[in-house]
Coordinates of C-alpha atoms and ligand atoms in Angstrom, one line a residue:
X30 CA 27.2 -13.3 26.9
X31 CA 24.0 -11.5 26.0
X32 CA 24.9 -8.4 28.1
X33 CA 28.2 -7.8 26.2
X34 CA 26.5 -8.1 22.8
X35 CA 25.4 -4.5 22.9
X36 CA 25.5 -1.4 25.1
X37 CA 23.5 1.6 24.2
X38 CA 25.3 4.9 23.3
X39 CA 25.9 5.5 19.7
X40 CA 23.7 2.7 18.4
X41 CA 26.5 1.0 16.5
X42 CA 29.2 1.4 19.2
X43 CA 30.4 -1.6 21.1
X44 CA 28.6 -4.1 18.9
X45 CA 30.3 -7.4 19.0
X46 CA 31.4 -8.5 15.5
X47 CA 28.9 -11.3 15.1
X48 CA 26.0 -9.0 15.7
X49 CA 27.4 -6.4 13.4
X50 CA 27.9 -9.0 10.7
X51 CA 24.2 -10.1 11.0
X52 CA 22.8 -6.6 10.8
X53 CA 25.2 -5.0 8.4
X54 CA 23.4 -6.2 5.2
X55 CA 20.3 -4.2 6.3
X56 CA 22.2 -0.9 6.4
X57 CA 22.0 0.9 3.1
X58 CA 24.3 3.7 2.2
X59 CA 23.0 6.9 0.5
X60 CA 24.8 5.7 -2.7
X61 CA 23.0 2.3 -2.6
X62 CA 19.7 4.1 -2.1
X63 CA 20.5 6.3 -5.1
X64 CA 21.3 3.3 -7.1
X65 CA 18.0 1.7 -6.1
X66 CA 16.2 4.9 -7.2
X67 CA 18.0 4.8 -10.6
X68 CA 16.9 1.2 -11.1
X69 CA 13.3 2.0 -10.2
X70 CA 13.3 5.0 -12.6
X71 CA 14.3 2.6 -15.5
X72 CA 11.7 0.1 -14.4
X73 CA 8.9 2.7 -14.3
X74 CA 9.7 3.6 -17.9
X75 CA 9.6 -0.1 -18.9
X76 CA 6.2 -0.4 -17.1
X77 CA 4.8 2.5 -19.1
X78 CA 6.1 1.4 -22.4
X79 CA 3.8 -0.3 -25.0
X80 CA 6.3 -3.0 -25.9
X81 CA 8.1 -3.3 -22.6
X82 CA 5.2 -3.4 -20.2
X83 CA 4.4 -7.1 -20.4
X84 CA 7.8 -8.1 -19.0
X85 CA 8.1 -5.1 -16.6
X86 CA 8.2 -5.9 -12.9
X87 CA 6.8 -2.5 -12.0
X88 CA 3.4 -2.6 -13.7
X89 CA 2.6 1.2 -13.9
X90 CA -1.1 0.6 -14.4
X91 CA -3.3 3.3 -16.0
X92 CA -6.2 4.1 -13.7
X93 CA -8.2 6.3 -16.2
X94 CA -8.5 8.8 -13.4
X95 CA -7.6 12.2 -14.8
X96 CA -9.5 14.4 -12.4
X97 CA -9.9 15.3 -8.9
X98 CA -13.3 16.4 -7.5
X99 CA -14.6 19.8 -8.7
X100 CA -16.6 20.4 -5.6
X101 CA -20.0 19.8 -7.1
X102 CA -20.1 16.1 -6.2
X103 CA -22.8 15.2 -3.7
X104 CA -25.0 12.4 -2.5
X105 CA -24.9 9.1 -0.6
X106 CA -22.5 6.3 -1.5
X107 CA -21.5 2.9 -0.4
X108 CA -17.8 2.0 -0.2
X109 CA -16.2 -1.3 0.1
X110 CA -12.6 -1.6 1.1
X111 CA -10.8 -4.9 0.6
X112 CA -7.1 -5.3 0.8
X113 CA -5.7 -5.4 4.3
X114 CA -6.5 -7.7 7.1
X115 CA -10.1 -6.8 7.3
X116 CA -12.9 -6.0 4.9
X117 CA -14.8 -2.7 5.5
X118 CA -18.2 -1.5 4.4
X119 CA -18.9 2.3 4.6
X120 CA -21.8 4.6 4.0
X121 CA -20.4 7.9 2.9
X122 CA -22.2 11.2 2.3
X123 CA -20.7 14.0 0.3
X124 CA -22.0 17.4 1.3
X125 CA -21.7 19.8 -1.6
X126 CA -22.3 23.0 0.3
X127 CA -19.7 22.2 2.9
X128 CA -17.3 20.5 0.4
X129 CA -17.0 17.7 2.9
X130 CA -17.0 13.9 2.8
X131 CA -18.6 12.5 5.8
X132 CA -18.5 8.9 6.9
X133 CA -22.0 8.1 8.1
X134 CA -21.3 4.6 9.3
X135 CA -18.9 1.8 8.8
X136 CA -18.5 -1.8 9.7
X137 CA -15.5 -4.1 9.8
X138 CA -16.0 -7.7 8.8
X139 CA -13.2 -10.1 9.5
X140 CA -12.2 -12.4 6.6
X141 CA -11.3 -15.8 8.0
X142 CA -8.1 -17.3 6.6
X143 CA -9.8 -20.2 4.9
X144 CA -11.8 -17.6 2.8
X145 CA -8.6 -15.7 2.0
X146 CA -7.1 -18.8 0.7
X147 CA -10.2 -20.6 -0.6
X148 CA -12.3 -20.3 -3.8
X149 CA -13.0 -16.9 -5.1
X150 CA -16.7 -17.5 -5.2
X151 CA -16.7 -18.0 -1.4
X152 CA -14.8 -14.7 -0.9
X153 CA -17.3 -12.8 -3.0
X154 CA -20.2 -14.5 -1.2
X155 CA -18.7 -13.4 2.1
X156 CA -18.3 -9.8 0.9
X157 CA -21.9 -9.8 -0.4
X158 CA -23.1 -11.2 2.9
X159 CA -21.2 -8.5 4.9
X160 CA -22.7 -5.9 2.7
X161 CA -26.2 -7.3 3.2
X162 CA -25.8 -7.2 6.9
X163 CA -24.6 -3.6 6.8
X164 CA -27.5 -2.5 4.6
X165 CA -30.0 -4.3 6.8
X166 CA -28.7 -2.8 10.0
X167 CA -28.6 0.7 8.6
X168 CA -32.0 0.4 6.8
X169 CA -30.4 1.0 3.4
X170 CA -31.5 -2.2 1.6
X171 CA -34.4 -0.5 -0.3
X172 CA -32.0 2.0 -1.9
X173 CA -29.8 1.3 -4.8
X174 CA -26.8 3.3 -3.9
X175 CA -23.7 3.7 -6.2
X176 CA -20.8 1.9 -4.9
X177 CA -17.0 2.6 -4.8
X178 CA -15.0 -0.5 -4.5
X179 CA -11.5 -0.1 -3.2
X180 CA -9.7 -3.3 -4.2
X181 CA -6.1 -3.1 -3.2
X182 CA -4.4 -5.5 -5.5
X183 CA -2.8 -5.1 -8.9
X184 CA -5.6 -4.9 -11.5
X185 CA -5.6 -4.1 -15.2
X186 CA -8.4 -1.5 -15.3
X187 CA -10.4 -1.7 -18.5
X188 CA -13.1 0.8 -17.5
X189 CA -14.2 2.5 -14.3
X190 CA -16.3 -0.6 -13.5
X191 CA -14.2 -3.3 -15.2
X192 CA -11.0 -4.3 -13.5
X193 CA -9.2 -7.6 -14.0
X194 CA -7.1 -8.9 -11.2
X195 CA -3.5 -9.5 -12.4
X196 CA -2.4 -11.4 -9.2
X197 CA -3.1 -11.7 -5.6
X198 CA -0.7 -10.2 -3.1
X199 CA -0.4 -9.9 0.7
X200 CA -2.4 -12.6 2.6
X201 CA -4.8 -13.4 -0.2
X202 CA -4.7 -16.3 -2.7
X203 CA -8.2 -17.3 -3.7
X204 CA -8.5 -19.5 -6.7
X205 CA -10.5 -18.5 -9.8
X206 CA -10.1 -14.7 -9.5
X207 CA -6.8 -13.9 -11.2
X208 CA -7.6 -12.9 -14.8
X209 CA -11.2 -12.2 -14.0
X210 CA -13.2 -9.0 -13.8
X211 CA -13.7 -8.3 -10.1
X212 CA -16.8 -6.2 -10.5
X213 CA -18.5 -9.0 -12.4
X214 CA -17.6 -11.4 -9.5
X215 CA -19.1 -9.0 -7.0
X216 CA -22.3 -8.5 -9.0
X217 CA -22.7 -12.2 -9.5
X218 CA -22.4 -12.8 -5.8
X219 CA -25.0 -10.2 -5.0
X220 CA -27.4 -11.7 -7.6
X221 CA -26.9 -15.2 -6.2
X222 CA -28.4 -13.8 -3.0
X223 CA -31.1 -11.8 -4.7
X224 CA -32.2 -9.8 -1.7
X225 CA -30.7 -6.4 -2.7
X226 CA -28.9 -4.6 -5.5
X227 CA -26.3 -2.0 -6.0
X228 CA -26.1 0.9 -8.5
X229 CA -23.1 1.9 -10.6
X230 CA -19.7 0.7 -9.4
X231 CA -16.4 2.4 -9.5
X232 CA -13.2 0.4 -8.9
X233 CA -10.2 2.0 -7.3
X234 CA -6.8 1.0 -5.9
X235 CA -6.3 2.2 -2.2
X236 CA -3.5 4.5 -3.3
X237 CA -5.8 6.2 -5.8
X238 CA -8.6 6.5 -3.1
X239 CA -6.0 8.0 -0.7
X240 CA -4.8 10.5 -3.3
X241 CA -8.4 11.5 -4.2
X242 CA -9.6 11.9 -0.7
X243 CA -6.6 14.0 0.2
X244 CA -7.0 15.9 -3.1
X245 CA -10.3 17.2 -1.8
X246 CA -8.5 18.9 1.1
X247 CA -5.3 19.9 -0.8
X248 CA -5.5 20.5 -4.6
X249 CA -1.7 19.9 -5.0
X250 CA -2.0 16.3 -3.8
X251 CA -0.9 14.3 -6.8
X252 CA 0.7 11.3 -5.2
X253 CA -1.0 8.6 -3.1
X254 CA 1.1 6.3 -1.0
X255 CA 0.3 3.3 1.2
X256 CA 2.6 1.7 3.8
X257 CA 0.5 -0.8 5.6
X258 CA 0.0 -4.5 5.2
X259 CA 1.3 -3.9 1.6
X260 CA 3.0 -0.9 0.0
X261 CA 2.4 1.0 -3.2
X262 CA 2.0 4.4 -4.7
X263 CA 0.2 6.2 -7.5
X264 CA 0.9 9.6 -9.0
X265 CA -0.2 11.9 -11.9
X266 CA 1.8 11.1 -15.0
X267 CA 1.9 13.0 -18.3
X268 CA -0.3 11.4 -20.8
X269 CA 2.4 11.6 -23.5
X270 CA 4.4 9.1 -21.3
X271 CA 1.5 6.7 -20.8
X272 CA 2.2 4.7 -24.0
X273 CA -0.4 2.1 -23.5
X274 CA -3.3 4.6 -23.6
X275 CA -4.2 6.7 -26.6
X276 CA -3.8 10.5 -26.3
X277 CA -1.0 12.9 -25.6
X278 CA -2.7 15.7 -23.6
X279 CA -3.2 16.1 -19.9
X280 CA -2.3 13.7 -17.1
X281 CA -3.5 10.4 -15.8
X282 CA -3.1 8.7 -12.4
X283 CA -0.8 5.7 -12.7
X284 CA -0.9 2.9 -10.1
X285 CA 2.8 2.1 -10.0
X286 CA 2.5 -1.3 -8.1
X287 CA 6.0 -0.5 -6.8
X288 CA 5.8 -3.6 -4.6
X289 CA 6.8 -5.7 -7.6
X290 CA 10.1 -3.9 -8.0
X291 CA 12.9 -6.5 -7.9
X292 CA 10.8 -9.4 -9.1
X293 CA 13.2 -9.8 -12.1
X294 CA 16.2 -10.2 -9.7
X295 CA 17.3 -6.5 -10.0
X296 CA 17.5 -6.1 -6.2
X297 CA 19.4 -9.3 -5.5
X298 CA 22.4 -7.4 -4.2
X299 CA 20.4 -5.8 -1.4
X300 CA 18.3 -8.7 -0.4
X301 CA 19.5 -10.3 2.8
X302 CA 19.4 -14.0 3.6
X303 CA 16.4 -13.2 5.8
X304 CA 14.5 -11.6 2.9
X305 CA 15.1 -14.7 0.8
X306 CA 13.6 -16.9 3.5
X307 CA 10.6 -14.6 3.9
X308 CA 10.0 -14.7 0.2
X309 CA 10.4 -18.5 0.0
X310 CA 8.0 -19.2 2.8
X311 CA 5.4 -16.6 1.6
X312 CA 2.2 -17.3 -0.2
X313 CA 3.6 -15.9 -3.4
X314 CA 7.4 -16.7 -3.8
X315 CA 9.2 -14.5 -6.3
X316 CA 6.4 -11.9 -6.3
X317 CA 6.4 -8.4 -4.8
X318 CA 10.1 -8.5 -3.7
X319 CA 10.2 -4.8 -2.8
X320 CA 7.0 -5.0 -0.8
X321 CA 8.5 -7.9 1.2
X322 CA 11.3 -5.6 2.4
X323 CA 9.1 -2.7 3.3
X324 CA 5.5 -3.5 4.4
X325 CA 3.8 -4.6 7.6
X326 CA 2.9 -8.0 6.3
X327 CA 6.6 -9.0 6.4
X328 CA 8.6 -6.7 8.8
X329 CA 7.7 -8.7 11.9
X330 CA 8.7 -12.0 10.2
X331 CA 12.1 -10.5 9.1
X332 CA 12.7 -9.4 12.7
X333 CA 11.7 -12.8 14.1
X334 CA 14.2 -14.6 11.7
X335 CA 17.0 -12.2 12.8
X336 CA 16.2 -12.8 16.5
X337 CA 16.2 -16.6 16.0
X338 CA 19.6 -16.4 14.3
X339 CA 21.1 -14.2 17.0
X340 CA 19.7 -16.6 19.7
X341 CA 21.1 -19.7 17.9
X342 CA 24.4 -17.9 17.7
X343 CA 24.2 -17.4 21.5
X344 CA 24.1 -13.7 21.2
X345 CA 20.6 -13.4 22.7
X346 CA 18.5 -15.0 25.5
X347 CA 21.4 -17.2 26.6
X348 CA 21.0 -19.2 23.5
X349 CA 17.5 -20.4 24.4
X350 CA 14.9 -20.0 21.6
X351 CA 11.3 -20.3 22.8
X352 CA 8.7 -22.2 20.9
X353 CA 6.8 -18.9 20.4
X354 CA 9.9 -17.2 18.8
X355 CA 10.2 -20.2 16.6
X356 CA 6.7 -20.0 15.3
X357 CA 6.3 -18.1 11.9
X358 CA 4.2 -15.1 12.2
X359 CA 4.3 -14.9 16.0
X360 CA 6.5 -11.8 16.1
X361 CA 4.0 -9.3 14.8
X362 CA 5.0 -6.1 13.0
X363 CA 3.1 -4.1 15.6
X364 CA 5.7 -5.4 18.1
X365 CA 8.4 -3.4 16.2
X366 CA 6.4 -0.2 16.6
X367 CA 5.8 -1.0 20.3
X368 CA 9.4 -1.9 21.0
X369 CA 10.7 1.3 19.3
X370 CA 8.3 3.4 21.2
X371 CA 9.8 5.2 24.2
X372 CA 10.9 3.1 27.3
X373 CA 12.0 -0.5 27.5
X374 CA 8.9 -1.7 29.3
X375 CA 7.1 -2.6 26.0
X376 CA 10.1 -4.8 24.9
X377 CA 10.2 -6.5 28.3
X378 CA 6.5 -7.2 28.2
X379 CA 6.6 -8.6 24.6
X380 CA 9.7 -10.8 25.3
X381 CA 8.0 -12.2 28.4
X382 CA 4.8 -12.9 26.3
X383 CA 7.0 -14.8 23.9
X384 CA 8.4 -17.0 26.8
X385 CA 11.9 -15.6 26.4
X386 CA 14.3 -15.3 29.3
X387 CA 15.7 -11.8 28.8
X388 CA 18.4 -9.7 30.3
X389 CA 18.7 -6.0 29.9
X390 CA 21.3 -6.5 27.2
X391 CA 18.8 -8.6 25.3
X392 CA 16.2 -5.9 25.6
X393 CA 18.5 -3.4 24.0
X394 CA 19.7 -5.7 21.3
X395 CA 16.1 -6.5 20.3
X396 CA 15.4 -2.8 20.1
X397 CA 18.4 -2.4 17.7
X398 CA 17.2 -5.3 15.5
X399 CA 13.8 -3.6 15.2
X400 CA 15.3 -0.2 14.6
X401 CA 17.6 -1.6 11.8
X402 CA 14.7 -3.3 10.0
X403 CA 12.2 -0.4 10.2
X404 CA 14.9 2.0 9.2
X405 CA 15.7 0.0 6.1
X406 CA 12.0 -0.1 5.3
X407 CA 11.6 3.7 5.6
X408 CA 14.7 4.3 3.5
X409 CA 13.6 2.0 0.7
X410 CA 10.2 3.5 0.7
X411 CA 11.8 7.0 0.6
X412 CA 14.0 5.9 -2.4
X413 CA 10.8 4.9 -4.3
X414 CA 8.9 8.1 -3.3
X415 CA 11.9 10.2 -4.3
X416 CA 12.0 8.5 -7.7
X417 CA 8.4 9.5 -8.3
X418 CA 8.9 13.1 -7.1
X419 CA 12.0 13.5 -9.2
X420 CA 10.1 12.1 -12.2
X421 CA 7.2 14.6 -11.8
X422 CA 9.7 17.4 -11.5
X423 CA 11.6 16.3 -14.6
X424 CA 8.3 15.7 -16.5
X425 CA 7.3 19.3 -15.9
X426 CA 10.8 20.8 -16.6
X427 CA 10.7 22.4 -13.1
X428 CA 13.7 23.5 -11.2
X429 CA 11.8 22.9 -8.0
X430 CA 8.7 20.9 -7.3
X431 CA 6.3 21.5 -4.5
X432 CA 3.8 18.7 -4.1
X433 CA 1.7 16.8 -1.6
X434 CA 1.6 13.1 -0.9
X435 CA -1.6 11.6 0.6
X436 CA -0.4 8.7 2.9
X437 CA -2.2 5.9 4.7
X438 CA -1.2 2.6 6.3
X439 CA -0.5 1.3 9.7
X440 CA 3.3 1.2 9.3
X441 CA 3.4 4.9 8.5
X442 CA 0.9 5.9 11.0
X443 CA 1.8 3.7 14.0
X444 CA 5.6 3.4 13.9
X445 CA 7.2 6.1 16.1
X446 CA 10.0 7.2 13.8
X447 CA 9.0 5.8 10.4
X448 CA 7.7 9.0 8.9
X449 CA 10.6 11.1 10.2
X450 CA 13.1 8.7 8.7
X451 CA 11.2 8.5 5.4
X452 CA 11.1 12.3 5.1
X453 CA 14.7 12.7 6.0
X454 CA 15.8 10.2 3.3
X455 CA 13.5 11.7 0.7
X456 CA 15.1 15.1 1.3
X457 CA 18.5 13.6 0.6
X458 CA 17.4 11.7 -2.5
X459 CA 15.1 14.4 -4.0
X460 CA 16.7 17.6 -2.8
X461 CA 14.8 19.8 -5.3
X462 CA 11.4 18.5 -4.3
X463 CA 9.5 20.1 -1.4
X464 CA 7.0 17.4 -0.3
X465 CA 4.2 17.8 2.2
X466 CA 2.7 14.7 3.7
X467 CA -1.0 14.6 4.3
X468 CA -2.1 11.7 6.4
X469 CA -5.4 10.4 5.1
X470 CA -8.2 9.4 7.4
X471 CA -10.4 6.7 5.9
X472 CA -8.8 7.6 2.6
X473 CA -9.5 4.5 0.7
X474 CA -13.2 4.4 1.7
X475 CA -13.9 8.0 1.2
X476 CA -11.7 8.2 -1.9
X477 CA -13.6 5.4 -3.5
X478 CA -16.9 7.2 -2.8
X479 CA -15.3 10.4 -4.3
X480 CA -14.2 8.6 -7.5
X481 CA -17.7 7.1 -7.8
X482 CA -19.2 10.6 -7.3
X483 CA -17.0 12.1 -10.0
X484 CA -17.9 9.3 -12.3
X485 CA -21.6 9.8 -11.6
X486 CA -21.5 13.5 -12.0
X487 CA -19.9 13.0 -15.4
X488 CA -22.4 10.3 -16.4
X489 CA -25.2 12.7 -15.6
X490 CA -23.9 15.5 -17.7
X491 CA -25.6 16.1 -21.0
X492 CA -25.2 13.3 -23.6
X493 CA -23.5 15.8 -26.0
X494 CA -20.8 16.5 -23.5
X495 CA -20.4 12.9 -22.7
X496 CA -20.1 12.1 -26.4
X497 CA -17.4 14.8 -26.7
X498 CA -15.5 13.3 -23.8
X499 CA -15.7 9.8 -25.3
X500 CA -14.4 11.1 -28.6
X501 CA -11.6 13.0 -27.0
X502 CA -10.5 10.4 -24.6
X503 CA -11.8 7.0 -25.7
X504 CA -14.3 4.7 -24.2
X505 CA -12.6 4.0 -20.9
X506 CA -12.6 7.6 -19.7
X507 CA -15.9 8.3 -18.2
X508 CA -14.1 9.5 -15.1
X509 CA -12.7 12.6 -16.7
X510 CA -12.7 16.3 -16.0
X511 CA -9.9 18.7 -15.6
X512 CA -7.0 17.9 -13.4
Ligands
BGC603 C1 -1.0 -4.3 -3.7 C2 -1.4 -2.9 -4.1 C3 -1.9 -2.1 -2.9 C4 -0.8 -2.2 -1.8 C5 -1.3 -1.5 -0.5 C6 -0.1 -4.3 -2.6 O1 0.1 -5.6 -2.2 O2 -0.5 -5.0 -4.8 O3 -2.4 -2.8 -5.1 O4 -2.0 -0.8 -3.3 O5 -0.6 -3.6 -1.5 O6 -2.5 -2.0 0.0

């Protein structure tokens, strides 16, 4: 009987054994989370190593960003932001006197699924067309503005304007782009049109953009984290540990690509049967295992599979699965946030929209399923963040670390308890780190403009200085100053 499946009180009290059995694999003990963190720590070292990198699931990609803004950056920039569900174009102005980054205008362009899964040339033509429309409507077409391109996929960065896509993640799978320089593909698409041009380009991952834009507000921001459609983090690593890049001094921002953690099977013990199905039916089976347990692209689908199983076992909805509940992707991740928000009305509305015949007991059990899945996501994310914070503390030989994380992403921002749960778990796993969370507004767009501005400032500095920089840091490091 659905009503006897669960009664609210202590959330685990009175669960009938079949429900408990179904949800138990999602509950992670502190010692399991500690073990996950230890595994990630090892994988991060593999990713940084010269000879271990190519087989490492956590890629630890050098970004060649060694500096935050120094406050003298200024001017107008364009920013492109590709990586979530939508593509955004922004016009950003950096005001030197007020030390502020101002978003002048922005426009969202939807990317139809056939483009997300079609040929790469079509994707870049679409991006170039959206940009043209934006420039037209804001009378910017005559200007050749520098452009910051936030491209939120794993890329091997060869220079500030040369970035090779390693693989697609999330909802994208365009042919002919993996292994190619994304900036070249963008420039070629703009040239095919021939009606406008762009200035210098700086490529950034969204985590780096987030860290940079928060860094403008808080100098101790040295971690950038995204928990949205996908998940990932970057942080400032000691150069002596970045074995794939010449040089021992100073620090460099590393894009961890922590979403790939577990791709070598190292997390098999904590993957549930539902995770395995989500992976198998995804666009990229076997890739980004950790991301598939944490991020917004997948949480709703995990919840849907659990709800279907509980219904088939006659523990929900009188055993009646609706067509809607049976449709992959129909139970959206935003439902989890809405259901866990105060009151049961949201749940009742969502279940009605999904053509389900619910009882009060069902409503409560659905809430518990959502809570279980989002709690695991927050805890796993915390385990990864704690690993980074502990690493920074150890790197610097500190007894205590005080640091700031710039955060963005719908899961973190929209879910009612996610950030609280994440912070509580980080405190347990990194007790000697005092972490402040700074929520970024438009971080990836503004951050990309900021990276471009720093690059431009350095490029404009006297040739002698530039030459010195090149000698000191090698050809890839035009984006250099003092961290
Ligand atoms: C990508 C990362 C990105 C993250 C958040 C992941 O799927 O691989 O590069 O930072 O999503 O957008």
